[in-house]
XYZ file of C-alpha atoms in Angstrom:
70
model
C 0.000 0.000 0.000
C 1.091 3.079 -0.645
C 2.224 5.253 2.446
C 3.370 8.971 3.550
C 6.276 9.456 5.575
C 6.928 12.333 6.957
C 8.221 14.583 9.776
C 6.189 16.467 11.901
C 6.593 18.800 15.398
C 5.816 15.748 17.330
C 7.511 13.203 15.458
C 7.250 11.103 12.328
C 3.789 10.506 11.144
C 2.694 7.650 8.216
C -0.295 8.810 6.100
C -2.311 5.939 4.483
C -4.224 7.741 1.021
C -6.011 5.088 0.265
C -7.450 4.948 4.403
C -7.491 8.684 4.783
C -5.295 7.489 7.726
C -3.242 9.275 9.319
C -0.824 7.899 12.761
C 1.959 8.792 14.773
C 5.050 6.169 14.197
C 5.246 5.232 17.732
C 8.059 2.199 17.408
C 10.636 1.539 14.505
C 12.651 -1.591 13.995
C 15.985 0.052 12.518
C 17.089 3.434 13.822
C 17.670 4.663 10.195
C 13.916 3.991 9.499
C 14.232 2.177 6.169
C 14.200 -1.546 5.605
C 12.528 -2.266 9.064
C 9.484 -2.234 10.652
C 7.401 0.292 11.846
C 4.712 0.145 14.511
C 1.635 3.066 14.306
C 0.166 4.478 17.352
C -2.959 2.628 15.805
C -1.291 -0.500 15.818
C -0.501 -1.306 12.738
C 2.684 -2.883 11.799
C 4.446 -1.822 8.526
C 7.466 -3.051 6.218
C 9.666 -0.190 4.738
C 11.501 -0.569 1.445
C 15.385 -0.099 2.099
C 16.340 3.102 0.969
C 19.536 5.183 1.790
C 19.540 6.866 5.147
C 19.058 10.116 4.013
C 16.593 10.191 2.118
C 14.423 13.574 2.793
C 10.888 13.434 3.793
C 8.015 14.166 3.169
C 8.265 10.552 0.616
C 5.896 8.566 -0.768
C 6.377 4.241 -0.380
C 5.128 1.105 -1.355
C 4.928 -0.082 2.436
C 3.604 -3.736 3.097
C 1.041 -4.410 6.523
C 2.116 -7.705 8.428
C -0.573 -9.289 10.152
C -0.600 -9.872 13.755
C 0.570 -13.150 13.249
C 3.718 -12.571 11.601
């Protein structure tokens, strides 16, 4: 699904389009952001693509939701 990252005064927010969702990133798997997981304050869980480090936000991504199983 596609996904908004960006930066905001509180933090770094994920906007879902296609949702009209929008949620604090409350956890991330990698420091650098990309190539990990990311946990909303909604609970969802999301999969990054890897991209370099410093990439500037706001971005646009092709994110992937894991299940609560995973």
């Amino acid at each position: 699904m596609k996904v908004m990252i960006r930066r905001t005064d509180a933090g770094l927010s994920a906007y879902v389009p296609k949702k009209d969702l929008e949620e604090p990133i409350i956890k991330l798997e990698k420091e650098e952001l990309w190539g990990g997981t990311i946990t909303l304050r909604n609970g969802w869980r999301l999969v990054l693509p890897d991209l370099p480090r410093d990439t500037r936000l706001p971005i646009t991504v092709e994110a992937r939701k894991v299940s609560e199983e995973d």
